[in-house]
Amino acid sequence: MKIVHTIADLRAQLSPFQRPAFVATMGNLHDGHIALVNQARPLGDATVVSIFVNRLQFAPHEDFDTYPRTWEADCDRLQAAGCDVLFAPRETDLYPEPQTYKMHPPAELADILEGHFRPGFFIGVSTVVMKLFSCVFAGKSGGIALFGKKDYQQLMIVRRMVQQFALPIEIVAGETLRAADGLALSSRNGYLTTQERAEAVQLSKALKALGEAVRSAGVANSAKREKLETEAMQALAARGWQPDYLSVRRRADLLPPSSAAPEPLVVLGAAKLGTTRLIDNLEL
Ligand code: PAF
């Protein structure tokens, strides 16, 4: 595995390849990331992973400084997973000057759910993803980029961005990996105390129960659906969580379901347990 830090070195390493398969990460790699790398390997002619903790997507009060950085372990895992090129830019490599040109995803997709509770988050994500795409794919005939369904809204926003800018990149989704008890794997799980870790699975349980309740109540009944969503949040709050949202949405555009006609749905949620904010979702 070649490790490169600058955009020029990355492009030089990738020059013999025409169709890289790319996984963007912020490091602190867990089995979910490695599953994406495994999924990526047969899809392209080179497997590229980036590790970059992107300051642009963190609000000043969020965990940019304390975000777990586990460089040695990440390198070992990527080497073992058959990654060909690890791109680990320093901040000055990716943002040599303040990144004043930014991607602004549409409000109807980016200012709801996560974007409502983390204003500007998807501007930061879209900007870095666009820039990483330019680093990896410039001059290529095409390529593949893999994103986990765990960050469902992120996946959808990146898909739309690629579609609207006609980038020659195929976006491939990876399934969410879960611990034995059902907790979705996430770098932020490492922040949980032992007691919180035992409790953490209640978020996915709440999403499942909410999905089932809404399905049997009928999704077209918006008053009933909103009541069930509120009750699901109250139930989590009663266990000591601080829920931001638990919501049933259409998979196509993340808007609330509108008709009784069957349409693919997803139930998404975010809640804080202690000081750790967890997100999860389940496709119904
Ligand atoms: O999902 C993440 O880890 C980040 O949002 C990403 C896509 C690497 C952009 O910084």
CSV table of C-alpha atoms and ligand atoms in Angstrom, one decimal:
chain,number,residue,atom,x,y,z
A,1,MET,CA,0.0,0.0,0.0
A,2,LYS,CA,1.4,3.4,-1.0
A,3,ILE,CA,0.7,6.2,1.4
A,4,VAL,CA,0.6,9.7,-0.1
A,5,HIS,CA,-0.1,13.1,1.5
A,6,THR,CA,-0.2,15.6,-1.3
A,7,ILE,CA,-2.6,15.9,-4.2
A,8,ALA,CA,0.3,15.7,-6.7
A,9,ASP,CA,1.6,12.5,-5.2
A,10,LEU,CA,-1.8,11.0,-5.2
A,11,ARG,CA,-2.3,11.8,-8.9
A,12,ALA,CA,1.1,10.4,-9.8
A,13,GLN,CA,0.3,7.2,-8.0
A,14,LEU,CA,-3.0,6.9,-9.7
A,15,SER,CA,-1.8,7.8,-13.2
A,16,PRO,CA,-1.6,4.2,-14.5
A,17,PHE,CA,-5.2,3.6,-13.4
A,18,GLN,CA,-8.3,4.5,-15.3
A,19,ARG,CA,-11.1,3.5,-12.9
A,20,PRO,CA,-10.2,3.8,-9.2
A,21,ALA,CA,-12.7,2.7,-6.5
A,22,PHE,CA,-12.6,5.2,-3.7
A,23,VAL,CA,-13.7,5.2,0.0
A,24,ALA,CA,-13.6,8.5,1.8
A,25,THR,CA,-13.1,8.3,5.6
A,26,MET,CA,-12.2,10.4,8.6
A,27,GLY,CA,-10.1,7.5,9.9
A,28,ASN,CA,-10.6,5.6,13.2
A,29,LEU,CA,-11.5,2.7,10.9
A,30,HIS,CA,-13.9,0.0,12.1
A,31,ASP,CA,-15.3,-3.0,10.4
A,32,GLY,CA,-17.9,-0.9,8.6
A,33,HIS,CA,-15.1,1.0,6.8
A,34,ILE,CA,-13.3,-2.2,6.0
A,35,ALA,CA,-16.4,-3.8,4.6
A,36,LEU,CA,-16.6,-0.8,2.2
A,37,VAL,CA,-13.0,-1.3,1.2
A,38,ASN,CA,-13.7,-5.0,0.6
A,39,GLN,CA,-16.7,-4.0,-1.5
A,40,ALA,CA,-14.6,-1.5,-3.4
A,41,ARG,CA,-11.7,-3.8,-4.3
A,42,PRO,CA,-13.3,-5.8,-7.1
A,43,LEU,CA,-15.0,-2.8,-8.6
A,44,GLY,CA,-12.1,-0.7,-9.8
A,45,ASP,CA,-8.5,-1.1,-11.1
A,46,ALA,CA,-7.1,0.5,-7.9
A,47,THR,CA,-8.5,0.8,-4.4
A,48,VAL,CA,-8.1,4.2,-2.9
A,49,VAL,CA,-9.0,5.2,0.7
A,50,SER,CA,-8.7,8.7,2.1
A,51,ILE,CA,-8.3,9.6,5.7
A,52,PHE,CA,-9.0,13.3,6.5
A,53,VAL,CA,-10.8,14.8,9.4
A,54,ASN,CA,-12.6,17.6,7.7
A,55,ARG,CA,-12.8,20.7,9.8
A,56,LEU,CA,-15.4,22.2,7.4
A,57,GLN,CA,-18.1,19.8,8.5
A,58,PHE,CA,-17.6,20.4,12.3
A,59,ALA,CA,-19.4,23.3,14.1
A,60,PRO,CA,-17.2,25.1,16.6
A,61,HIS,CA,-18.8,23.3,19.5
A,62,GLU,CA,-18.4,19.9,18.0
A,63,ASP,CA,-15.7,17.3,18.4
A,64,PHE,CA,-13.2,18.2,15.7
A,65,ASP,CA,-10.2,18.4,18.1
A,66,THR,CA,-11.1,15.2,20.0
A,67,TYR,CA,-12.3,13.2,17.0
A,68,PRO,CA,-10.4,9.9,17.4
A,69,ARG,CA,-7.2,9.7,15.3
A,70,THR,CA,-5.7,6.2,15.2
A,71,TRP,CA,-3.2,6.5,12.3
A,72,GLU,CA,-1.1,3.4,13.0
A,73,ALA,CA,-4.0,1.0,13.5
A,74,ASP,CA,-5.8,2.5,10.4
A,75,CYS,CA,-2.8,1.9,8.2
A,76,ASP,CA,-2.5,-1.7,9.4
A,77,ARG,CA,-6.1,-2.4,8.8
A,78,LEU,CA,-6.0,-0.8,5.3
A,79,GLN,CA,-2.9,-2.7,4.4
A,80,ALA,CA,-4.5,-6.0,5.5
A,81,ALA,CA,-7.7,-5.1,3.5
A,82,GLY,CA,-5.7,-4.8,0.3
A,83,CYS,CA,-6.0,-1.0,-0.1
A,84,ASP,CA,-3.6,0.1,-2.9
A,85,VAL,CA,-3.3,3.8,-2.1
A,86,LEU,CA,-4.0,5.6,1.1
A,87,PHE,CA,-4.4,9.4,0.6
A,88,ALA,CA,-3.9,11.2,3.9
A,89,PRO,CA,-3.7,14.9,3.2
A,90,ARG,CA,-2.6,17.3,5.9
A,91,GLU,CA,-4.9,20.2,6.3
A,92,THR,CA,-2.5,22.4,4.3
A,93,ASP,CA,-2.5,19.9,1.4
A,94,LEU,CA,-6.2,19.8,1.0
A,95,TYR,CA,-6.9,23.4,2.0
A,96,PRO,CA,-3.7,25.3,1.3
A,97,GLU,CA,-5.8,28.5,1.4
A,98,PRO,CA,-9.2,29.0,3.1
A,99,GLN,CA,-11.7,27.0,1.1
A,100,THR,CA,-14.0,29.9,0.2
A,101,TYR,CA,-15.6,28.2,-2.8
A,102,LYS,CA,-18.0,25.7,-1.3
A,103,MET,CA,-20.7,23.3,-2.4
A,104,HIS,CA,-24.2,24.3,-1.3
A,105,PRO,CA,-26.5,21.3,-1.5
A,106,PRO,CA,-30.2,22.2,-1.9
A,107,ALA,CA,-31.9,23.2,1.3
A,108,GLU,CA,-34.8,20.7,0.8
A,109,LEU,CA,-32.3,17.9,1.1
A,110,ALA,CA,-29.6,19.4,3.2
A,111,ASP,CA,-31.4,21.5,5.8
A,112,ILE,CA,-33.6,18.8,7.1
A,113,LEU,CA,-32.9,16.0,9.6
A,114,GLU,CA,-29.1,16.1,10.2
A,115,GLY,CA,-28.8,19.4,8.4
A,116,HIS,CA,-31.4,21.0,10.7
A,117,PHE,CA,-29.6,20.0,13.8
A,118,ARG,CA,-26.1,20.5,12.4
A,119,PRO,CA,-26.4,23.7,10.2
A,120,GLY,CA,-23.8,23.8,7.5
A,121,PHE,CA,-22.8,20.2,8.0
A,122,PHE,CA,-23.7,19.1,4.5
A,123,ILE,CA,-21.9,22.2,3.0
A,124,GLY,CA,-18.8,20.9,4.7
A,125,VAL,CA,-19.3,17.3,3.6
A,126,SER,CA,-20.2,18.1,0.0
A,127,THR,CA,-17.3,20.5,-0.3
A,128,VAL,CA,-14.7,18.0,0.9
A,129,VAL,CA,-16.2,15.1,-1.1
A,130,MET,CA,-16.2,17.2,-4.3
A,131,LYS,CA,-12.6,18.1,-3.6
A,132,LEU,CA,-11.6,14.5,-2.8
A,133,PHE,CA,-13.3,13.4,-6.0
A,134,SER,CA,-11.3,16.0,-7.9
A,135,CYS,CA,-8.1,14.7,-6.3
A,136,VAL,CA,-8.9,11.0,-7.1
A,137,PHE,CA,-10.8,11.1,-10.3
A,138,ALA,CA,-9.5,14.1,-12.3
A,139,GLY,CA,-8.4,12.9,-15.8
A,140,LYS,CA,-10.0,9.4,-15.3
A,141,SER,CA,-12.6,8.0,-17.7
A,142,GLY,CA,-14.7,7.2,-14.6
A,143,GLY,CA,-14.6,5.7,-11.2
A,144,ILE,CA,-16.5,4.3,-8.3
A,145,ALA,CA,-17.1,5.9,-4.9
A,146,LEU,CA,-18.5,4.0,-2.0
A,147,PHE,CA,-20.5,5.5,0.9
A,148,GLY,CA,-22.2,3.7,3.8
A,149,LYS,CA,-25.9,3.7,4.3
A,150,LYS,CA,-25.3,4.5,8.0
A,151,ASP,CA,-25.0,8.1,6.9
A,152,TYR,CA,-28.1,7.9,4.8
A,153,GLN,CA,-28.7,11.6,4.1
A,154,GLN,CA,-25.0,12.0,3.2
A,155,LEU,CA,-25.2,9.2,0.7
A,156,MET,CA,-28.3,10.8,-0.9
A,157,ILE,CA,-26.7,14.2,-1.0
A,158,VAL,CA,-23.5,12.9,-2.6
A,159,ARG,CA,-25.5,10.9,-5.1
A,160,ARG,CA,-27.5,13.9,-6.2
A,161,MET,CA,-24.4,16.1,-6.4
A,162,VAL,CA,-22.7,13.5,-8.7
A,163,GLN,CA,-25.9,13.3,-10.8
A,164,GLN,CA,-26.4,17.1,-11.1
A,165,PHE,CA,-22.8,17.8,-12.0
A,166,ALA,CA,-22.7,14.8,-14.4
A,167,LEU,CA,-19.5,13.5,-12.7
A,168,PRO,CA,-18.4,10.2,-14.3
A,169,ILE,CA,-18.5,8.5,-10.9
A,170,GLU,CA,-20.7,5.7,-9.9
A,171,ILE,CA,-21.9,6.0,-6.3
A,172,VAL,CA,-22.2,2.6,-4.6
A,173,ALA,CA,-23.9,2.2,-1.2
A,174,GLY,CA,-22.6,-0.1,1.5
A,175,GLU,CA,-24.9,-1.7,4.1
A,176,THR,CA,-24.7,-0.6,7.7
A,177,LEU,CA,-22.6,-3.0,9.8
A,178,ARG,CA,-23.9,-3.7,13.3
A,179,ALA,CA,-22.5,-5.1,16.5
A,180,ALA,CA,-24.0,-8.3,17.8
A,181,ASP,CA,-26.6,-6.5,19.8
A,182,GLY,CA,-27.7,-4.4,16.8
A,183,LEU,CA,-25.8,-1.1,17.4
A,184,ALA,CA,-24.7,0.4,14.1
A,185,LEU,CA,-20.9,0.6,14.0
A,186,SER,CA,-19.6,4.2,14.2
A,187,SER,CA,-16.3,5.8,15.2
A,188,ARG,CA,-18.3,7.8,17.8
A,189,ASN,CA,-19.3,4.5,19.6
A,190,GLY,CA,-15.8,4.7,21.2
A,191,TYR,CA,-16.9,7.7,23.2
A,192,LEU,CA,-19.5,5.6,25.1
A,193,THR,CA,-19.0,4.5,28.7
A,194,THR,CA,-19.7,0.8,29.4
A,195,GLN,CA,-23.1,1.7,30.7
A,196,GLU,CA,-23.9,3.9,27.7
A,197,ARG,CA,-22.7,1.2,25.3
A,198,ALA,CA,-25.2,-1.3,26.8
A,199,GLU,CA,-27.9,1.3,26.4
A,200,ALA,CA,-26.9,2.5,22.9
A,201,VAL,CA,-28.8,-0.3,21.0
A,202,GLN,CA,-32.0,1.3,22.1
A,203,LEU,CA,-31.8,3.8,19.3
A,204,SER,CA,-32.0,1.1,16.6
A,205,LYS,CA,-34.7,-0.7,18.6
A,206,ALA,CA,-36.7,2.6,18.7
A,207,LEU,CA,-36.4,3.0,15.0
A,208,LYS,CA,-37.5,-0.5,14.3
A,209,ALA,CA,-40.5,-0.2,16.7
A,210,LEU,CA,-41.4,3.2,15.2
A,211,GLY,CA,-41.2,1.8,11.6
A,212,GLU,CA,-43.5,-1.0,12.5
A,213,ALA,CA,-46.0,1.2,14.4
A,214,VAL,CA,-46.2,3.7,11.5
A,215,ARG,CA,-46.6,0.9,8.9
A,216,SER,CA,-49.5,-0.7,10.8
A,217,ALA,CA,-51.1,2.7,11.5
A,218,GLY,CA,-50.9,3.7,7.8
A,219,VAL,CA,-48.3,6.1,6.6
A,220,ALA,CA,-50.8,8.4,4.9
A,221,ASN,CA,-52.2,9.4,8.3
A,222,SER,CA,-49.7,12.2,9.0
A,223,ALA,CA,-51.2,13.2,12.3
A,224,LYS,CA,-51.0,9.6,13.6
A,225,ARG,CA,-47.5,9.3,12.2
A,226,GLU,CA,-46.3,12.5,13.8
A,227,LYS,CA,-47.8,11.4,17.1
A,228,LEU,CA,-46.0,8.0,16.9
A,229,GLU,CA,-42.7,9.9,16.1
A,230,THR,CA,-43.2,12.1,19.2
A,231,GLU,CA,-44.0,9.2,21.4
A,232,ALA,CA,-40.9,7.3,20.2
A,233,MET,CA,-38.7,10.4,21.1
A,234,GLN,CA,-40.4,10.6,24.4
A,235,ALA,CA,-39.7,7.0,25.2
A,236,LEU,CA,-36.0,7.5,24.4
A,237,ALA,CA,-36.0,10.6,26.5
A,238,ALA,CA,-37.5,8.7,29.4
A,239,ARG,CA,-34.5,6.4,29.2
A,240,GLY,CA,-32.1,9.3,29.6
A,241,TRP,CA,-31.5,10.1,25.9
A,242,GLN,CA,-31.7,13.6,24.3
A,243,PRO,CA,-33.3,12.8,20.9
A,244,ASP,CA,-33.0,15.3,18.0
A,245,TYR,CA,-35.4,13.4,15.6
A,246,LEU,CA,-36.9,10.1,14.9
A,247,SER,CA,-38.7,10.3,11.7
A,248,VAL,CA,-40.2,8.1,8.9
A,249,ARG,CA,-39.4,9.5,5.4
A,250,ARG,CA,-39.5,8.5,1.8
A,251,ARG,CA,-36.3,6.9,0.6
A,252,ALA,CA,-36.6,8.8,-2.7
A,253,ASP,CA,-36.3,12.4,-1.3
A,254,LEU,CA,-36.3,12.1,2.6
A,255,LEU,CA,-39.7,14.0,2.7
A,256,PRO,CA,-42.5,12.7,4.9
A,257,PRO,CA,-44.6,10.0,3.2
A,258,SER,CA,-47.6,11.6,1.5
A,259,SER,CA,-49.9,9.0,0.1
A,260,ALA,CA,-51.2,5.6,1.0
A,261,ALA,CA,-49.7,4.2,-2.2
A,262,PRO,CA,-46.8,2.0,-1.2
A,263,GLU,CA,-43.4,3.8,-1.5
A,264,PRO,CA,-40.1,2.8,-0.1
A,265,LEU,CA,-39.6,4.3,3.3
A,266,VAL,CA,-36.7,4.7,5.7
A,267,VAL,CA,-36.9,5.6,9.4
A,268,LEU,CA,-34.0,7.8,10.6
A,269,GLY,CA,-33.0,9.0,14.0
A,270,ALA,CA,-30.4,10.9,15.9
A,271,ALA,CA,-30.1,11.2,19.7
A,272,LYS,CA,-27.5,12.1,22.3
A,273,LEU,CA,-26.6,9.6,25.0
A,274,GLY,CA,-24.5,11.4,27.6
A,275,THR,CA,-22.2,13.6,25.5
A,276,THR,CA,-22.2,11.2,22.5
A,277,ARG,CA,-24.5,11.9,19.5
A,278,LEU,CA,-25.5,8.8,17.6
A,279,ILE,CA,-27.3,8.4,14.3
A,280,ASP,CA,-28.9,5.4,12.7
A,281,ASN,CA,-31.6,4.5,10.2
A,282,LEU,CA,-33.5,1.4,8.9
A,283,GLU,CA,-35.0,0.9,5.5
A,284,LEU,CA,-38.5,-0.4,5.9
B,1,PAF,O1,-18.7,9.9,6.4
B,1,PAF,C1,-17.6,10.5,6.7
B,1,PAF,O2,-16.7,9.9,7.3
B,1,PAF,C2,-17.3,11.9,6.2
B,1,PAF,O3,-18.5,12.7,6.2
B,1,PAF,C3,-16.7,12.0,4.8
B,1,PAF,C4,-17.6,11.4,3.7
B,1,PAF,C5,-15.4,11.2,4.8
B,1,PAF,C6,-16.4,13.4,4.4
B,1,PAF,O4,-15.5,14.0,5.4
